[in-house]
Short mmCIF file of C-alpha atoms in Angstrom, two decimals:
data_model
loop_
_atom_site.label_atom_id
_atom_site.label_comp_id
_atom_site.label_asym_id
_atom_site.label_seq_id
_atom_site.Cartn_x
_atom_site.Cartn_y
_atom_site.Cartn_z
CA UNK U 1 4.78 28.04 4.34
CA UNK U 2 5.60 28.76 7.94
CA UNK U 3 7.89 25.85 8.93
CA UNK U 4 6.33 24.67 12.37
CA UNK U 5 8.70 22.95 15.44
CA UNK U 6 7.66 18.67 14.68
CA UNK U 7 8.09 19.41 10.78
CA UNK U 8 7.41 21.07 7.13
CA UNK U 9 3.95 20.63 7.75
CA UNK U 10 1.22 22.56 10.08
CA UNK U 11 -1.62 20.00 11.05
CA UNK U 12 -2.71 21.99 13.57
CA UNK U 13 -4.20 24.15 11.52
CA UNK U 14 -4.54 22.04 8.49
CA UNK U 15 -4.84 18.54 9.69
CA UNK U 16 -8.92 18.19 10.13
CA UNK U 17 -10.59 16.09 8.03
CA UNK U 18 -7.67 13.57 7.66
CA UNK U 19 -8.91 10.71 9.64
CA UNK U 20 -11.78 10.77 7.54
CA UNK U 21 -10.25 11.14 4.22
CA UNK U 22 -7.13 8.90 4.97
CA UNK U 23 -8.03 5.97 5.94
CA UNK U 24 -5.98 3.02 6.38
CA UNK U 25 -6.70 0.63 3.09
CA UNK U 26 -6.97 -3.05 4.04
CA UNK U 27 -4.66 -4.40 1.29
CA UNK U 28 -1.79 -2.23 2.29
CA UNK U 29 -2.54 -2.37 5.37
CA UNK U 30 -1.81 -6.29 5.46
CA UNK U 31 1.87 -5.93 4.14
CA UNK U 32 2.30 -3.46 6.87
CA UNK U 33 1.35 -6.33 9.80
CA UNK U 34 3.14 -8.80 7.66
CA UNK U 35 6.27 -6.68 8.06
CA UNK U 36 5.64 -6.54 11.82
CA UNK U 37 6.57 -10.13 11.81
CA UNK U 38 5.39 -11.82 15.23
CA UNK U 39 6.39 -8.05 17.21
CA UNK U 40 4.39 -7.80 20.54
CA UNK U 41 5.17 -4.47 21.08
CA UNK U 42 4.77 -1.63 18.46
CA UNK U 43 5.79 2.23 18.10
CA UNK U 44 4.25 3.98 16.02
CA UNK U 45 5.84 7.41 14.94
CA UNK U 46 4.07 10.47 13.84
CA UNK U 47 1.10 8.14 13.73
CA UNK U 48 -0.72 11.23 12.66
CA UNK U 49 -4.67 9.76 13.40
CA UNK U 50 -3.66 6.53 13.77
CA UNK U 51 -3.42 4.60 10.31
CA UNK U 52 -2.33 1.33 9.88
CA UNK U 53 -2.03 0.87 13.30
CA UNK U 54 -2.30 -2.98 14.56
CA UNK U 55 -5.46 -4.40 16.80
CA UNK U 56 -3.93 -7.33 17.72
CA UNK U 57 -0.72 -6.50 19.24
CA UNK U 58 0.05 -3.61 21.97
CA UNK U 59 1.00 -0.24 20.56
CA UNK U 60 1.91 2.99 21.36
CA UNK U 61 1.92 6.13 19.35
CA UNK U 62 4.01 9.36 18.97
CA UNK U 63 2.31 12.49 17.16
CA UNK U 64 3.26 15.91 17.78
CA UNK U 65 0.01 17.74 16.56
CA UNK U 66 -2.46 17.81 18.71
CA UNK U 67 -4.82 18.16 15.83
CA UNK U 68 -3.38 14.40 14.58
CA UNK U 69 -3.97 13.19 18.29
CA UNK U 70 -7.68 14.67 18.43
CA UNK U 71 -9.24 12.88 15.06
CA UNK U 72 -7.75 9.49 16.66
CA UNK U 73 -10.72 6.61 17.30
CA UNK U 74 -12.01 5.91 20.78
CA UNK U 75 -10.36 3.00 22.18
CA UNK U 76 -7.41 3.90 19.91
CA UNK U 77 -3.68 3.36 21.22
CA UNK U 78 -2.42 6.34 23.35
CA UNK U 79 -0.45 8.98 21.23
CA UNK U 80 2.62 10.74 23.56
CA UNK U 81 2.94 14.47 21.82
CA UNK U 82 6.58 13.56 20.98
CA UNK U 83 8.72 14.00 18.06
CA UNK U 84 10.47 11.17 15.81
CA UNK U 85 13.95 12.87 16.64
CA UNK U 86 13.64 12.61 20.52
CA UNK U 87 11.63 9.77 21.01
CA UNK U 88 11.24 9.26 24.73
CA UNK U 89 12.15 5.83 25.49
CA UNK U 90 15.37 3.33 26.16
CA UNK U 91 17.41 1.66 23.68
CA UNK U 92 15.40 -1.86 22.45
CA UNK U 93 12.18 -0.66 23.89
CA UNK U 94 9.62 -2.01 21.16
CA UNK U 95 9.73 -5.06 19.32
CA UNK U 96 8.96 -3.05 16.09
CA UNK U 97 8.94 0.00 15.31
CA UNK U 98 6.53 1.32 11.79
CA UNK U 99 6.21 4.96 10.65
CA UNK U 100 4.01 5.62 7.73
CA UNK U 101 3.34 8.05 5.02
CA UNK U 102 5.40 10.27 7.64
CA UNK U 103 9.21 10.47 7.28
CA UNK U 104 9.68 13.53 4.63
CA UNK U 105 7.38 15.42 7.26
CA UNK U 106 10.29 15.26 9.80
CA UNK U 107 12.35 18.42 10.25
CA UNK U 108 15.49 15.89 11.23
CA UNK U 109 15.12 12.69 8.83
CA UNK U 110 18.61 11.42 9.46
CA UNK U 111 18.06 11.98 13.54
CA UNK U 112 14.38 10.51 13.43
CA UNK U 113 15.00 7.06 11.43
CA UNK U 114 18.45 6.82 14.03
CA UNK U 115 15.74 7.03 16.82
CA UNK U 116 13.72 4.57 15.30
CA UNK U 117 16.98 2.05 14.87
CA UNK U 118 17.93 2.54 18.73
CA UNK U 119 14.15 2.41 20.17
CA UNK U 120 13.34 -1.35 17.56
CA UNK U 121 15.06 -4.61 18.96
CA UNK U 122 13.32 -5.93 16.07
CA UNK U 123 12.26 -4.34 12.30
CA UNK U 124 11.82 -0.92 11.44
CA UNK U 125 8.68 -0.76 9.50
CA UNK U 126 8.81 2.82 6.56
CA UNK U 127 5.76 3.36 4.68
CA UNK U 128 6.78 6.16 2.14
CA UNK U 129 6.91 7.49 -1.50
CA UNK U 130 9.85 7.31 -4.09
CA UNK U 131 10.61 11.04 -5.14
CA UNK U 132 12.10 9.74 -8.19
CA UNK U 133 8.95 7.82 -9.43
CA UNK U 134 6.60 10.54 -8.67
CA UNK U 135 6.12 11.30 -12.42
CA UNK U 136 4.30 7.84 -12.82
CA UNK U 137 1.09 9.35 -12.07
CA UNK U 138 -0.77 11.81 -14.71
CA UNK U 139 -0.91 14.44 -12.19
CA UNK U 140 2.45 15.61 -12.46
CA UNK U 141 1.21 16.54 -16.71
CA UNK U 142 -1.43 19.30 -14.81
CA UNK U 143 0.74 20.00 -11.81
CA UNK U 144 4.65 19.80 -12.18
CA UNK U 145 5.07 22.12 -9.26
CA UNK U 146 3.54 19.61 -6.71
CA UNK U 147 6.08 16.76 -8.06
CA UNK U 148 8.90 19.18 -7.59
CA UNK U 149 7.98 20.48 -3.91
CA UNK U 150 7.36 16.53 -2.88
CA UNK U 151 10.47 15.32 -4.78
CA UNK U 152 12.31 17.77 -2.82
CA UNK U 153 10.49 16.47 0.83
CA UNK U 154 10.73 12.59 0.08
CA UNK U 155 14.38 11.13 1.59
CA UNK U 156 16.08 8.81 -0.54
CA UNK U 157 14.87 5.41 -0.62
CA UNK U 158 18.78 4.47 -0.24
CA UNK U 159 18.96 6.88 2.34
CA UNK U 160 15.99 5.41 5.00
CA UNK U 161 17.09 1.70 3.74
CA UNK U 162 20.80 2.42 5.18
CA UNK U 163 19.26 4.44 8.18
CA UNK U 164 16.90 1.67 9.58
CA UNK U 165 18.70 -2.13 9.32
CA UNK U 166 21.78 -4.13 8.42
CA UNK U 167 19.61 -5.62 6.02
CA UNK U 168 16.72 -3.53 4.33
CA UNK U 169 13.85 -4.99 1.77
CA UNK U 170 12.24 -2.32 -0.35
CA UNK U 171 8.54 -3.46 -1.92
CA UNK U 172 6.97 -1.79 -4.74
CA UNK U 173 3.45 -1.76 -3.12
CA UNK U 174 0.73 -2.04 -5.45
CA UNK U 175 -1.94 0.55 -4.88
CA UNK U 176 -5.86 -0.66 -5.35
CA UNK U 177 -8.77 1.02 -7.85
CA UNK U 178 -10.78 1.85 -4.71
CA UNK U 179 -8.30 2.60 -2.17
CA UNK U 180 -9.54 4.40 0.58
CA UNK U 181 -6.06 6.17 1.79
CA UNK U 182 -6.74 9.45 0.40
CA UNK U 183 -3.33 9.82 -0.97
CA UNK U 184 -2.80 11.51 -4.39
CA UNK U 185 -1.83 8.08 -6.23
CA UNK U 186 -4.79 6.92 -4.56
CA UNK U 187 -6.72 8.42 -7.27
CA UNK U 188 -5.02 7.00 -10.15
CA UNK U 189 -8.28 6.39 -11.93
CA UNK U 190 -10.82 8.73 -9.84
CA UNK U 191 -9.81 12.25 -11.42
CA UNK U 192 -12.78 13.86 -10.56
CA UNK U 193 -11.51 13.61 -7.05
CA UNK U 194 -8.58 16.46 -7.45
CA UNK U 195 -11.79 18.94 -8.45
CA UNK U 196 -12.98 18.52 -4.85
CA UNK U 197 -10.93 20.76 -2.83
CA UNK U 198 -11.64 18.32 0.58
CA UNK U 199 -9.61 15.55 -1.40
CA UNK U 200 -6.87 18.00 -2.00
CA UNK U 201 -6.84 19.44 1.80
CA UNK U 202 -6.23 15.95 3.03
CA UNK U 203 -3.02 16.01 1.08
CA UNK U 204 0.11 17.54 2.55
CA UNK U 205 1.18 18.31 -1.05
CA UNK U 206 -0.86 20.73 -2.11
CA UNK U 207 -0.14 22.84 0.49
CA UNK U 208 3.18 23.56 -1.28
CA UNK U 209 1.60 24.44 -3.95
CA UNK U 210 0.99 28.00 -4.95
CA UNK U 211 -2.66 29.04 -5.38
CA UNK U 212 -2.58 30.10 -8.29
CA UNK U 213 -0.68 26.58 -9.72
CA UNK U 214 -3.52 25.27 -7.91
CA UNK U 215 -6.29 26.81 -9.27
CA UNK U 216 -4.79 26.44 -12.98
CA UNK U 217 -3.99 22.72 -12.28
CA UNK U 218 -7.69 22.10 -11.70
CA UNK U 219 -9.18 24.32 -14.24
CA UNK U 220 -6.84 22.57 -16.55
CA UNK U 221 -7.78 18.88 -15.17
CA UNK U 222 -11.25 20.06 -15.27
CA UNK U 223 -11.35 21.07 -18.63
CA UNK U 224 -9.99 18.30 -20.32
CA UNK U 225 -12.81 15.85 -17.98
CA UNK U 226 -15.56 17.61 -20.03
CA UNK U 227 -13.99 17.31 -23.45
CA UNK U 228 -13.10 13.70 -22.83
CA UNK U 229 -9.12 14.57 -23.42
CA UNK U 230 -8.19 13.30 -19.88
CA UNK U 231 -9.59 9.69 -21.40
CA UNK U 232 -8.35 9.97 -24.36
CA UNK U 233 -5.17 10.01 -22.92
CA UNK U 234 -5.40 7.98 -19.48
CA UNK U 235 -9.05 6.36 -19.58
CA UNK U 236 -7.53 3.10 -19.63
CA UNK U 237 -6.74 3.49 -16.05
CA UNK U 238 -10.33 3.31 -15.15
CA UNK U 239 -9.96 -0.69 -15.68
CA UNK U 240 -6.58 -0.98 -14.34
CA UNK U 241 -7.35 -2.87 -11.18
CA UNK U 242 -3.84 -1.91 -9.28
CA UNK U 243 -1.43 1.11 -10.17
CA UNK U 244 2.64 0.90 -9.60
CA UNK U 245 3.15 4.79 -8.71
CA UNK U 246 5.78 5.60 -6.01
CA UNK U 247 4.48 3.47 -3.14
CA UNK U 248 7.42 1.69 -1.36
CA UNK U 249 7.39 -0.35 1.79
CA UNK U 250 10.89 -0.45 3.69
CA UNK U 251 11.61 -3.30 6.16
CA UNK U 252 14.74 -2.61 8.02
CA UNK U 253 16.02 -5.68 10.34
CA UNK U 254 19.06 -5.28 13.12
#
C-alpha cells in the first residue's frame, strides 16, 4: 500500500463511510471524558470524523485527510489539516490533549506523542490497541495475516505510556455486545458482520490485507457460520455481555 504524507493509511481515498460505521460508543466514550478530568480546553489529534470528541468543553481538532474532515457533523469542532508530528501551536496550549484509535496511523509515533506532551499542560488522553493481545479475538484463527500487519502498526503500550506523562495509567477497557464503534473487536459476538465488506472497509486493517487472504478469510468464516462450527467453538460469546480484547486507555499526567 502506497504510504501517503500524514501516515500508513490513505483516507482520502478510503476513508468514506467511517463516520457512519465508527461511531463513538457511549460507554467508552465516558472513560474517555473521565480521563479529561475538569480540562477546559481540548486537542484532539487525527480526530479522523470526530469520535469521542467532548460537547461540553471547547475543542479543537487536527486531521490531515480531508476525507476525515468532510464526514465531520455540522456544528462539529473545527478540524486544522495538520499532522500529530507538527502540531501548530505553543508549548501548554490545551488543557488536555486525547488522540484515539489513531497513534499506529502516524508516520512519526515517537515525534507525534512528544507533540502531544509539549502542546497538554494537563493529561494526555491515548485511545489504542495492545499488539500483543490482538490474538484474544477469534479473528486472528481465519485471518493471521491481519494480526501480523496490525501487530506490526500498534506502538508499544510501554512505549506511548513513557512518551506522554511522568506518571501513566493504562485501563483494560471493556468493550460492549452492541458497540457501535465499528472496530474489529467490536464484533466479538456479531460474526456475520466480517461477511459484509462495508464493515470491513471501515477498518484500517484490512486494507493490509492481501485480497486473496481476504477473500479466503471470509469464505472460511462463512463456511463454518452455515455448518454451525463458528458456535461450536465461540457461540458462547453471543451471551458474553463485555469482551477483554486489546482495548487500552492511556492517561498520561505532567
Amino acid at each position: 500500500m502506497t504510504q501517503t504524507l500524514a501516515g500508513d493509511f490513505d483516507y482520502d481515498t478510503h476513508g468514506q463511510g467511517y463516520a457512519r460505521r465508527r461511531r463513538p460508543d457511549p460507554r467508552i466514550a465516558a472513560l474517555i471524558h473521565t480521563a479529561l478530568g475538569d480540562a477546559r480546553t481540548v486537542l484532539n489529534v487525527g480526530a479522523g470524523a470526530g469520535s469521542y470528541e467532548p460537547d461540553d468543553r471547547y475543542v479543537l481538532a487536527v486531521e490531515p485527510s480531508a476525507a476525515m474532515r468532510a464526514q465531520r457533523p455540522p456544528g462539529a469542532p473545527p478540524a486544522l489539516d495538520a499532522t500529530a508530528e507538527r502540531l501548530p501551536f505553543d508549548d501548554d496550549a490545551f488543557d488536555a490533549v486525547m488522540a484515539t484509535v489513531t497513534v499506529h496511523q502516524w508516520r512519526d509515533t515517537a515525534g507525534g506523542l512528544a507533540e502531544m506532551r509539549r502542546v497538554a499542560r494537563g493529561p494526555v488522553v491515548v485511545l489504542t490497541f495492545d499488539g500483543d493481545e490482538l490474538e484474544r479475538l477469534w479473528l486472528a484463527a481465519y485471518v493471521p495475516e491481519l494480526v501480523a500487519a496490525e501487530r506490526r502498526r500498534y506502538p508499544a503500550i510501554s512505549t506511548i505510556a513513557a512518551a506522554i506523562g511522568r506518571s501513566t495509567e493504562v485501563i483494560e477497557v471493556p468493550i460492549p455486545i452492541d458497540c457501535v464503534d465499528g472496530f474489529t473487536e467490536a464484533y466479538y459476538a456479531r460474526p456475520d458482520a466480517f461477511l459484509d465488506p462495508r464493515v470491513r472497509a471501515a477498518q484500517s486493517a484490512w486494507g493490509f490485507v492481501t485480497p486473496e487472504a481476504t477473500h479466503r478469510a471470509v469464505e472460511n468464516l462463512r463456511a463454518d457460520l452455515a455448518s454451525g462450527a463458528w458456535e461450536h467453538a465461540y457461540g458462547h460469546l453471543r451471551a458474553q455481555p463485555q469482551f477483554l480484547g486489546s482495548l487500552r486507555l492511556l492517561i498520561g499526567r505532567p
